[in-house]
Amino acid sequence: MSTQSIVIDLRSDTVTKPTESMKEAMITASLGDDVFGEDPTVNALQAKVADILDKEAALLVPSGTMANLIAAMVHCFKRGSEMLCGDQSHVFKREGGIADLAGVYVTGLKNLPDGTFELDDFEKHVRGSDDHEPITMMVSIENTHSYCGGKVIPLEWIQKLSEIAKKRSVVVHMDGARLFNASEQLGLPPSRLARDCDSVSICLSKGLGAPVGSVLAGTRRFIDQARRYRKMLGGGMRQAGVLAAAGMVALEESVPFLSRDHGRAHYIAEQIKNLKLSTFTVEDMDASQTTNIVHVKINGKGDITSRKVTERLALVSQSETSCKTADGLGIVVLASAKPDSKTVRFVLHHDVNDYDLKHAVKKIQLVLTEIDKNK
Ligand SMILES: *Cc1c(COP(=O)(O)O)cnc(C)c1O
């Protein structure tokens, strides 16, 4: 990568750096030993998240992966219990610890493009009366749904799912790594989105821009048990208030910026659509359902892979003179691939400004047009 380039990193909303006000808060935070429950900043953050989600209690953990793992450990307390989830969900595709460390039997239900799955399919999969089978204890849903393209999960669907789950004694967990994106897009408070779920995890380090941390929320009893597992997994952190302080600022200051990220994702999608290229399709960007993620699908059975596209986006070629900025710089766009090799993913976030957006679009248009022409 040339040092003469401007680099716009759209791989994930995890790449954001802490803002000045986050750093300031980290320096001045009141601290204590959180394993003793004595860090006032951690306690304040946990109380704040519990309040925002309208749950009895909350627990700061190092990552979203640990939050979901702990939820599985608490809910699936019987040995060999089963967790149901969508087959495109993060817990299914990316969180092997639920099987490895929690010993939970994980079954993926076929995800629909909107991030949901058929409720009939869910109910049919609930099992436990037959000695040959594991006992279904938990279902995990994801909102927004990352690999389905940052989709907001419909509230009526969550409500219906939770009614079935209750009837069948199955606990509902929501992986809300991007719950605030969903809440901003719907214009409804996060507590409304979390209402029908027994437990919820949220990430402070995605769209909200904090450097580290996720929070798990639920009943007091659930959180008391979660705290034990957090310690067991090595997630008990001492003066964690330095992290919680940034998380507090993220909750207070970053949320309003999420709609801006969504608008920019829609803008990028429109600009790609307008090129009318046969090689690329922008996955359904119904404005009411999509948020800060753009998926560009590579059509046909040819040898164009998402890797080829992302590598080209990260390269400034000789032919890009027409693409140079006023400063005479080349443009590098970092994108990532959905784990299917035929979808390129752009994620908008806090650290992208108008200048970056304009140049990113220019580069994306150039590269997609070039690949389409040479196919
Ligand atoms: C990022 C992510 C996680 C995991 O969070 P980490 O902090 O990276 O461990 C879980 N679920 C979803 C939907 C995510 O996007």
Tab-separated table of C-alpha atoms in Angstrom, residues 106-237:
chain	number	residue	atom	x	y	z
A	106	VAL	CA	-25.805	-25.962	18.147
A	107	THR	CA	-28.361	-26.357	15.356
A	108	GLY	CA	-28.659	-23.849	12.507
A	109	LEU	CA	-32.113	-23.081	11.100
A	110	LYS	CA	-32.197	-21.879	7.514
A	111	ASN	CA	-31.941	-18.105	7.592
A	112	LEU	CA	-34.170	-16.140	5.223
A	113	PRO	CA	-32.618	-13.133	3.425
A	114	ASP	CA	-34.162	-10.738	5.980
A	115	GLY	CA	-32.273	-12.353	8.884
A	116	THR	CA	-35.285	-14.225	10.269
A	117	PHE	CA	-36.129	-17.918	9.905
A	118	GLU	CA	-39.472	-19.653	9.469
A	119	LEU	CA	-41.287	-19.808	12.810
A	120	ASP	CA	-42.756	-23.197	11.865
A	121	ASP	CA	-39.225	-24.416	11.262
A	122	PHE	CA	-38.231	-23.130	14.690
A	123	GLU	CA	-41.110	-24.842	16.451
A	124	LYS	CA	-40.497	-28.111	14.593
A	125	HIS	CA	-36.878	-28.081	15.766
A	126	VAL	CA	-37.639	-27.704	19.474
A	127	ARG	CA	-36.935	-31.100	21.003
A	128	GLY	CA	-36.177	-32.921	24.236
A	129	SER	CA	-38.961	-35.434	24.837
A	130	ASP	CA	-37.087	-38.226	23.020
A	131	ASP	CA	-34.120	-39.838	24.842
A	132	HIS	CA	-32.141	-39.895	21.604
A	133	GLU	CA	-32.140	-36.119	21.289
A	134	PRO	CA	-30.580	-33.137	22.990
A	135	ILE	CA	-32.873	-30.817	24.943
A	136	THR	CA	-33.542	-27.478	23.245
A	137	MET	CA	-32.994	-24.834	25.909
A	138	MET	CA	-32.326	-21.670	23.963
A	139	VAL	CA	-32.813	-19.842	20.699
A	140	SER	CA	-30.480	-17.045	19.620
A	141	ILE	CA	-31.528	-14.307	17.198
A	142	GLU	CA	-29.392	-11.515	15.765
A	143	ASN	CA	-30.397	-7.848	15.394
A	144	THR	CA	-29.262	-6.269	13.157
A	145	HIS	CA	-28.353	-9.371	11.198
A	146	SER	CA	-24.768	-9.026	10.057
A	147	TYR	CA	-24.339	-11.666	7.329
A	148	CYS	CA	-27.816	-10.970	5.980
A	149	GLY	CA	-26.559	-7.454	5.267
A	150	GLY	CA	-27.173	-5.487	8.451
A	151	LYS	CA	-30.908	-6.158	8.370
A	152	VAL	CA	-33.267	-4.932	11.063
A	153	ILE	CA	-35.349	-7.831	12.407
A	154	PRO	CA	-39.106	-7.154	12.322
A	155	LEU	CA	-40.593	-6.637	15.784
A	156	GLU	CA	-43.704	-8.733	15.117
A	157	TRP	CA	-41.487	-11.664	14.218
A	158	ILE	CA	-39.550	-11.377	17.489
A	159	GLN	CA	-42.802	-11.238	19.405
A	160	LYS	CA	-44.213	-14.332	17.679
A	161	LEU	CA	-40.937	-16.206	18.144
A	162	SER	CA	-40.912	-15.375	21.824
A	163	GLU	CA	-44.529	-16.559	22.239
A	164	ILE	CA	-43.643	-19.933	20.722
A	165	ALA	CA	-40.440	-20.093	22.767
A	166	LYS	CA	-42.281	-19.404	26.013
A	167	LYS	CA	-44.865	-22.075	25.248
A	168	ARG	CA	-42.060	-24.597	24.621
A	169	SER	CA	-39.885	-23.461	27.595
A	170	VAL	CA	-37.108	-22.186	25.345
A	171	VAL	CA	-35.187	-19.065	26.391
A	172	VAL	CA	-34.690	-16.279	23.816
A	173	HIS	CA	-31.297	-14.580	23.555
A	174	MET	CA	-30.655	-11.649	21.247
A	175	ASP	CA	-27.190	-11.078	19.834
A	176	GLY	CA	-27.586	-7.331	19.558
A	177	ALA	CA	-24.016	-6.491	18.562
A	178	ARG	CA	-25.659	-3.791	16.391
A	179	LEU	CA	-28.903	-3.344	18.299
A	180	PHE	CA	-28.454	0.438	18.370
A	181	ASN	CA	-28.309	0.476	14.567
A	182	ALA	CA	-31.640	-1.339	14.512
A	183	SER	CA	-33.092	1.016	17.087
A	184	GLU	CA	-32.012	4.136	15.170
A	185	GLN	CA	-33.349	2.749	11.902
A	186	LEU	CA	-36.744	1.950	13.437
A	187	GLY	CA	-36.844	5.137	15.498
A	188	LEU	CA	-37.705	3.062	18.567
A	189	PRO	CA	-35.846	2.756	21.880
A	190	PRO	CA	-33.529	-0.253	22.309
A	191	SER	CA	-35.690	-1.425	25.228
A	192	ARG	CA	-38.611	-1.944	22.833
A	193	LEU	CA	-36.452	-4.106	20.565
A	194	ALA	CA	-35.186	-6.104	23.552
A	195	ARG	CA	-38.621	-6.437	25.193
A	196	ASP	CA	-39.418	-9.996	24.140
A	197	CYS	CA	-35.928	-11.395	24.762
A	198	ASP	CA	-34.743	-12.938	28.028
A	199	SER	CA	-31.164	-11.830	27.496
A	200	VAL	CA	-29.427	-9.408	25.151
A	201	SER	CA	-25.813	-8.708	24.265
A	202	ILE	CA	-24.673	-5.402	22.769
A	203	CYS	CA	-21.283	-4.336	21.411
A	204	LEU	CA	-19.784	-1.017	22.451
A	205	SER	CA	-16.924	-1.477	20.001
A	206	LYS	CA	-18.877	-1.717	16.732
A	207	GLY	CA	-20.930	1.203	15.452
A	208	LEU	CA	-20.726	2.976	18.808
A	209	GLY	CA	-16.979	3.346	18.376
A	210	ALA	CA	-15.678	2.426	21.838
A	211	PRO	CA	-12.294	0.663	21.805
A	212	VAL	CA	-13.283	-2.491	23.738
A	213	GLY	CA	-16.295	-4.082	25.324
A	214	SER	CA	-19.700	-5.675	25.132
A	215	VAL	CA	-22.501	-5.742	27.662
A	216	LEU	CA	-24.792	-8.633	28.485
A	217	ALA	CA	-28.185	-7.850	30.033
A	218	GLY	CA	-31.053	-9.841	31.543
A	219	THR	CA	-32.609	-10.723	34.877
A	220	ARG	CA	-30.628	-10.214	38.093
A	221	ARG	CA	-30.423	-14.010	38.501
A	222	PHE	CA	-29.109	-14.428	34.945
A	223	ILE	CA	-26.446	-11.754	35.461
A	224	ASP	CA	-25.363	-13.242	38.814
A	225	GLN	CA	-24.694	-16.527	37.027
A	226	ALA	CA	-23.128	-14.743	34.063
A	227	ARG	CA	-20.631	-13.087	36.416
A	228	ARG	CA	-19.398	-16.507	37.592
A	229	TYR	CA	-18.866	-17.676	34.018
A	230	ARG	CA	-17.134	-14.434	33.089
A	231	LYS	CA	-14.600	-15.073	35.860
A	232	MET	CA	-14.232	-18.722	34.832
A	233	LEU	CA	-13.495	-17.711	31.236
A	234	GLY	CA	-10.843	-15.234	32.320
A	235	GLY	CA	-13.002	-12.224	31.570
A	236	GLY	CA	-12.834	-10.694	35.038
A	237	MET	CA	-10.997	-7.403	34.501
